Coordinates of C-alpha atoms in Angstrom, one line a residue:
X247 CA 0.0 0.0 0.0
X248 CA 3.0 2.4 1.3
X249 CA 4.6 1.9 -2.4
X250 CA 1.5 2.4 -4.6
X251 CA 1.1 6.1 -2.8
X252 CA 4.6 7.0 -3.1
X253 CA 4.2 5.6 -6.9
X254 CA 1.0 7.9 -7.2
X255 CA 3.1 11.0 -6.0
X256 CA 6.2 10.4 -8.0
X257 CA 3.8 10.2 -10.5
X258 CA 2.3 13.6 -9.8
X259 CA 5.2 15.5 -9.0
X260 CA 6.6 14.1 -11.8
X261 CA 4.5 15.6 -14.5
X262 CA 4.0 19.4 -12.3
X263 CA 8.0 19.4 -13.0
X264 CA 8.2 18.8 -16.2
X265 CA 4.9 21.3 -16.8
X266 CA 6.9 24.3 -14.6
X267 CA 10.0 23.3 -16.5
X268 CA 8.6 23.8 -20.4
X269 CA 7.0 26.9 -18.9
X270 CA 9.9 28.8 -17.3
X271 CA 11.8 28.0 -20.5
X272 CA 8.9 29.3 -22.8
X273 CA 8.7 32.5 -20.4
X274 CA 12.6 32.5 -21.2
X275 CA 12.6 32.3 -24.9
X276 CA 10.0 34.7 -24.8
X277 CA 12.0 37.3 -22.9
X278 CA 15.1 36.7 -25.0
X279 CA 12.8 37.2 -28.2
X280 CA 12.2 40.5 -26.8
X281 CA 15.7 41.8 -27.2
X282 CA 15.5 42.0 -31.4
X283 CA 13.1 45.0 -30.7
X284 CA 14.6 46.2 -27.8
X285 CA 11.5 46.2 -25.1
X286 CA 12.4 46.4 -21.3
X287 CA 13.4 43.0 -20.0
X288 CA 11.8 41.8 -16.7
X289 CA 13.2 38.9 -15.4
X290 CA 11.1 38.1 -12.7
X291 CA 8.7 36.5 -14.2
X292 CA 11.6 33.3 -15.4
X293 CA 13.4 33.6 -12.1
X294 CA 9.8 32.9 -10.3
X295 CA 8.9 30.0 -12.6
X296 CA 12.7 28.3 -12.5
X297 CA 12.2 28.4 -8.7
X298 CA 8.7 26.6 -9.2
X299 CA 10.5 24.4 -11.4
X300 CA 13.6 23.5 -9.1
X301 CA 10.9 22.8 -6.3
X302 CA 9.2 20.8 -8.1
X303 CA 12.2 18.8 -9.2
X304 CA 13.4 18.4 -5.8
X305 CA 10.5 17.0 -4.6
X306 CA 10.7 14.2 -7.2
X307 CA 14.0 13.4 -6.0
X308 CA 12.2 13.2 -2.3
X309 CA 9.9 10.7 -3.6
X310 CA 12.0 8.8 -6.0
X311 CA 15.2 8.1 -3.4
X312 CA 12.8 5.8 -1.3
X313 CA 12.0 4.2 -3.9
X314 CA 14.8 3.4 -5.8
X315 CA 17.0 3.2 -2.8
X316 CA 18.4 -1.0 -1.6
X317 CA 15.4 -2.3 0.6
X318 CA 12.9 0.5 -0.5
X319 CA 9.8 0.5 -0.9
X320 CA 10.0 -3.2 1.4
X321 CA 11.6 -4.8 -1.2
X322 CA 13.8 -7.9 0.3
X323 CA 13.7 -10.6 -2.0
X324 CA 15.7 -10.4 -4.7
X325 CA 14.6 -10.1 -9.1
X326 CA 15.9 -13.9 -9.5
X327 CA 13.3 -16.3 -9.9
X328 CA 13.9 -18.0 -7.0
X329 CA 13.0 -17.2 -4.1
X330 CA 16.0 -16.3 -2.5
X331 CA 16.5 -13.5 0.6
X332 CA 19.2 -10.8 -0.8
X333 CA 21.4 -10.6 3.1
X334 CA 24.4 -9.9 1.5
X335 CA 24.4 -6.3 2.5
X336 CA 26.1 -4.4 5.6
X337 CA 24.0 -5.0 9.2
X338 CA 21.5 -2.6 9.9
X339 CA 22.8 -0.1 12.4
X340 CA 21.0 -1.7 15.7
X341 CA 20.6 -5.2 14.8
X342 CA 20.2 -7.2 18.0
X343 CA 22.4 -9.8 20.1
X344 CA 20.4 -12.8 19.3
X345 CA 21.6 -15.8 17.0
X346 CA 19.3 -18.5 17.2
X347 CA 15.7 -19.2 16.7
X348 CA 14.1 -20.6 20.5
X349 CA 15.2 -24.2 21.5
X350 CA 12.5 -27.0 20.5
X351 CA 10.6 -27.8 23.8
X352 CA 12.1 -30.1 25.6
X353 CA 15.5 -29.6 24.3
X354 CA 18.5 -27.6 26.2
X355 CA 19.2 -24.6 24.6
X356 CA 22.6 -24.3 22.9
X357 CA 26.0 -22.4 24.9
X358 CA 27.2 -19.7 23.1
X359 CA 30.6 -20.2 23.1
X360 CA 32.5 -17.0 21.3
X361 CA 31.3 -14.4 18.6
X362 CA 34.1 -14.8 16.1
X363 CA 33.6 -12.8 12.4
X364 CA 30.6 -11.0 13.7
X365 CA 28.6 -14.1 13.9
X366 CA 27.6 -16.3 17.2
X367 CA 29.4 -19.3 17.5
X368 CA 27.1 -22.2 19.8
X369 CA 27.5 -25.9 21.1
X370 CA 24.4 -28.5 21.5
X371 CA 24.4 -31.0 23.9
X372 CA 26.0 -33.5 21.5
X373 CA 29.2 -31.7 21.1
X374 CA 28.4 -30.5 18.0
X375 CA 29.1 -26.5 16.7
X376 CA 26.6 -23.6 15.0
X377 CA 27.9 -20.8 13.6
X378 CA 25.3 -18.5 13.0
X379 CA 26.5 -15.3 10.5
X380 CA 25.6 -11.5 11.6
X381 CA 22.9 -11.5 8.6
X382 CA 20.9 -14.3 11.3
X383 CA 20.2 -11.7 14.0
X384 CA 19.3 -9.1 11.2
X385 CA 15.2 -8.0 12.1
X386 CA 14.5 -8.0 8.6
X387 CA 15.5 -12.3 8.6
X388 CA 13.9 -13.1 11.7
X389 CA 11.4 -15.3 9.2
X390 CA 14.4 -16.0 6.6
X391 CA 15.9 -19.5 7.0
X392 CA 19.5 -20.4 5.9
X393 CA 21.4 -22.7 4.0
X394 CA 23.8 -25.1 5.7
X395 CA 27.4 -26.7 5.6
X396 CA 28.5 -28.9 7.3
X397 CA 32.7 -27.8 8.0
X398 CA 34.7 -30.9 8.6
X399 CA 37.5 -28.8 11.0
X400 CA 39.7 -30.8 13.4
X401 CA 41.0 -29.0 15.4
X402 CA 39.6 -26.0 14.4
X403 CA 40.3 -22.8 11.8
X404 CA 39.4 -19.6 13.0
X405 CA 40.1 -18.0 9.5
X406 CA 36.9 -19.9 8.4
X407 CA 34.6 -18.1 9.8
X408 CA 36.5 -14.8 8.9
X409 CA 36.7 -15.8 5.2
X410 CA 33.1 -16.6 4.8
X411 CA 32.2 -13.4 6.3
X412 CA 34.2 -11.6 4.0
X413 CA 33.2 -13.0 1.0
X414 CA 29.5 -11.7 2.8
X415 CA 30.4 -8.3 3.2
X416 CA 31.7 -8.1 -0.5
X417 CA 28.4 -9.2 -1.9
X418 CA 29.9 -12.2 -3.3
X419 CA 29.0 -15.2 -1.0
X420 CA 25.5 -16.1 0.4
X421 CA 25.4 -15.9 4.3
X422 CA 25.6 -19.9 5.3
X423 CA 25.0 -21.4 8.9
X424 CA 28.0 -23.8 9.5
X425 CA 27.8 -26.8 11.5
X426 CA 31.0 -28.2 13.2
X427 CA 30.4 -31.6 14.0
X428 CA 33.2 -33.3 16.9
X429 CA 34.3 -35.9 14.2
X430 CA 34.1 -36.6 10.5
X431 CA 31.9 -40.0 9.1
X432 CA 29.3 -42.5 10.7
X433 CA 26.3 -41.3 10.2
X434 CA 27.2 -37.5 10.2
X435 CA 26.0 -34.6 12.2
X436 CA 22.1 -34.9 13.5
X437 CA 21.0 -31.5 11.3
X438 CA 17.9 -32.7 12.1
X439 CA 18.8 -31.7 15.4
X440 CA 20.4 -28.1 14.0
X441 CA 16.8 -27.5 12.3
X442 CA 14.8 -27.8 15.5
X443 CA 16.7 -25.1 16.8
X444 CA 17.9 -22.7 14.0
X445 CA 16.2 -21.7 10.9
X446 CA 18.0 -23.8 8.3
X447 CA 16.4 -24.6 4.7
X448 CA 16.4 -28.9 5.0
X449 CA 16.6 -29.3 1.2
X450 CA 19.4 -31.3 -0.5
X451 CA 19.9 -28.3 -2.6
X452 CA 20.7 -26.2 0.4
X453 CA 23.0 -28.3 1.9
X454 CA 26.7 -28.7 1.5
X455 CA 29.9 -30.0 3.2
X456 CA 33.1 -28.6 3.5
X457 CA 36.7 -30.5 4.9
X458 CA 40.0 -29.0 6.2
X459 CA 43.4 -30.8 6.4
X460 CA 42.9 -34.1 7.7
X461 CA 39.4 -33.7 7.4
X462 CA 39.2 -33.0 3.5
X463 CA 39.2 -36.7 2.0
X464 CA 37.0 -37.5 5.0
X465 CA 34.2 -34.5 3.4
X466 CA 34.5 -35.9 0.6
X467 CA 34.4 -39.5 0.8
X468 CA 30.9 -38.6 3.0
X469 CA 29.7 -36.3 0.1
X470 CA 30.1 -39.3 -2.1
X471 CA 28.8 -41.8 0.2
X472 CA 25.7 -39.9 0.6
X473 CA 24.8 -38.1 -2.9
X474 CA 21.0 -37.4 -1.3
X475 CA 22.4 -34.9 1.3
X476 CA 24.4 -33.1 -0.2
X477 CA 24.6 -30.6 -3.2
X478 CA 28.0 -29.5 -3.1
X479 CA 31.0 -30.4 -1.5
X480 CA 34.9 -28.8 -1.3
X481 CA 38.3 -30.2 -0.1
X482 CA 40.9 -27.8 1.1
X483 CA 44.4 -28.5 1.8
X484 CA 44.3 -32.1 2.0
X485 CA 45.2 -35.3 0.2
X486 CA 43.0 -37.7 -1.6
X487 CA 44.9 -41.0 -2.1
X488 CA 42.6 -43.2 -0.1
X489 CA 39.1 -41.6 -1.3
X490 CA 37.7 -44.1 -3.4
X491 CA 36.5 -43.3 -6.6
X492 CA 32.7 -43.7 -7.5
X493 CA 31.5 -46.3 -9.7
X494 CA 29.8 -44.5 -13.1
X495 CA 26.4 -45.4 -12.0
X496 CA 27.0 -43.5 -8.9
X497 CA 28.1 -40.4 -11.0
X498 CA 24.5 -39.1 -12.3
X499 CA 23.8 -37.1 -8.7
X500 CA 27.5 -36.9 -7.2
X501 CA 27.6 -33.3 -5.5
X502 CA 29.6 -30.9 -7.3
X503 CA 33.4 -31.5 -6.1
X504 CA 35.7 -28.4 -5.4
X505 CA 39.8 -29.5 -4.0
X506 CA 41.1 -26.0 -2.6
X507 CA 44.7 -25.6 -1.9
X508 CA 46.7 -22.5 -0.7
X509 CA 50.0 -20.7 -2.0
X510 CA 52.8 -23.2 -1.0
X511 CA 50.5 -26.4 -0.3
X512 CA 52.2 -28.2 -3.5
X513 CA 51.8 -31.7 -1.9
X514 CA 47.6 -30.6 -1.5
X515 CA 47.7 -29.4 -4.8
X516 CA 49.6 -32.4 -6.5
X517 CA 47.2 -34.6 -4.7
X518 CA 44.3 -32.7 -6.1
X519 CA 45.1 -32.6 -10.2
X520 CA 45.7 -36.5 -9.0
X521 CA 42.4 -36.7 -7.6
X522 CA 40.5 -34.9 -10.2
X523 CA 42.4 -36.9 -12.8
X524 CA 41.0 -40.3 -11.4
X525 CA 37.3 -38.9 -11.4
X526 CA 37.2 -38.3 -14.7
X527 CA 35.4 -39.1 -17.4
X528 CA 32.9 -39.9 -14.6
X529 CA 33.2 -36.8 -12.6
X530 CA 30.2 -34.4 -13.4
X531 CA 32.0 -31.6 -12.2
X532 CA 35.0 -30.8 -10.3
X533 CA 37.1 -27.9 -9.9
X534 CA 40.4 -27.0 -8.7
X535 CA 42.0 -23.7 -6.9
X536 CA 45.1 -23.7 -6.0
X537 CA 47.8 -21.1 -5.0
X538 CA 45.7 -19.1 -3.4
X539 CA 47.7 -16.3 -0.7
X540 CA 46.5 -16.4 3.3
X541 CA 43.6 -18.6 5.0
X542 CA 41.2 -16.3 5.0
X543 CA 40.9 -15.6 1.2
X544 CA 41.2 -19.3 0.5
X545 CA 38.0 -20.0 2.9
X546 CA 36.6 -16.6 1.1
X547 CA 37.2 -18.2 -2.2
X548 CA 35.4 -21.7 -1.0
X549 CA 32.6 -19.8 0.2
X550 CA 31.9 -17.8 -3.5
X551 CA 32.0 -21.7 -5.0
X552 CA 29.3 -22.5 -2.3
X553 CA 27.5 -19.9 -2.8
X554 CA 27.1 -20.8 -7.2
X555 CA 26.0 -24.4 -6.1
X556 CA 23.7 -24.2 -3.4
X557 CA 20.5 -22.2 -2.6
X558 CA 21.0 -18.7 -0.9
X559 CA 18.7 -17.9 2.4
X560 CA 14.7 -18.1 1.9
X561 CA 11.3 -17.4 3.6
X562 CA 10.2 -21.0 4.2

């Protein structure tokens, strides 16, 4: 209702511009015609109009900036066809403290445990991490539910949460909530668990994993083993001889494979052109970056991958 008004007045003021514009200017050329015969020239006549005019100009502006403006006019979904939430924009000025949705009933509510990159990172009663972005807490997502992956750590990488919040704040990465589960294989984190107390989207399509080190053939030997929960999946810095390669009638819904390596990791690297040379011709898709300078940027770089492959945050 608020937009179709301020439509209705843009409108308006719209058209009483242009009308006092066209008549200062005729009052003008009238005036300068005047000269050829010499008559007296009074210029208050095209100094009163041209102020009309400017007013009236201005006041477009006043009605236009609203509208045009990121977020005017109530706009938060973004022109794609899908139905994906547009977060990927600095945090409103007094966005509050919270991270997560209320705990399920009967369920103990997850420890915050630090706030590293902006976000809130959490631990559930199983052992098993949330890392919530700032974009969560935003008032404008409290009915926006996120896409998930799963991060395969060890011990633990700090610059991971950094890195995907960077990639954020440059518009080129899709806010994700990261689970940390306390080890890699079996059956795999309960995200069951992590829906029934965090907005998360439950699709297969929303859903990726992620390995680090040690971790990374681990990912992605659990990508492979489980096609139906996962849409994407990426390795970084770690070797790939024992991952066993999928038979060809496994290959038709294998998640899209990304190996990530950084500057001076040349056994990672080495390990990953050997990798991806094994998967092919069955491999639908796999993609390598390697060389890439500091932790951060290399996380940043996996998150922008993510972010082509797997759904961005929606209203449910």
């Amino acid at each position: 209702m608020a937009d179709a008004v301020l439509f209705t007045l843009l409108f308006f003021t719209t058209a009483a511009a242009v009308a006092l514009v066209r008549s200062a200017l005729r009052y003008w050329w009238s005036e300068r015609s005047g000269r050829v015969y010499e008559l007296a020239q009074d210029r208050t006549g095209t100094a009163l109009r041209a102020a009309a005019a400017g007013a009236a100009v201005l006041a477009v502006v006043a009605v236009a900036v609203p509208l045009l403006s990121p977020g005017g006019g109530g706009g938060t979904v973004t022109a794609a066809a899908r139905t994906a939430v547009d977060l990927r924009v600095p945090a409103p000025p007094r966005a509050p403290a919270r991270a997560a949705a209320p705990p399920a009933s009967g369920s103990a509510a997850p420890r915050t445990i630090s706030r590293p990159a902006g976000g809130v990172l959490q631990e559930l009663a199983d052992g098993t991490r949330v890392w919530t972005p700032a974009q969560y807490a935003y008032p404008r997502a409290a009915k926006v539910s996120f896409p998930v992956v799963v991060a395969e750590l060890g011990a633990g990488d700090q610059e991971l949460y950094a890195g995907f919040a960077a990639q954020v704040q440059r518009r080129l990465a899709d806010p994700f909530l990261l689970v940390i589960p306390r080890t890699c294989g079996g059956a795999g984190p309960d995200l069951g668990a992590v829906a029934r107390h965090y907005r998360t989207l439950t699709a297969r399509s929303a859903r990726a994993i992620l390995g680090v080190g040690d971790r990374a053939a681990c990912a992605v030997r659990e990508a492979f083993a489980h096609p139906d929960r996962y849409r994407a999946v990426a390795g970084i810095s770690g070797r790939y001889e024992g991952v066993a390669v999928p038979a060809p009638s496994q290959a038709g819904r294998r998640p899209a494979l990304l190996i990530a390596s950084g500057s001076g990791e040349s056994a990672s690297r080495d390990s990953a052109l050997r990798f991806r040379t094994a998967l092919r011709p069955r491999a639908d898709e796999v993609r390598v970056i390697d060389g890439v300078s500091g932790r951060r940027e290399l996380f940043a770089r996996v998150a922008g991958y993510l972010t082509e492959k797997v759904d961005g945050p929606k209203h449910p």
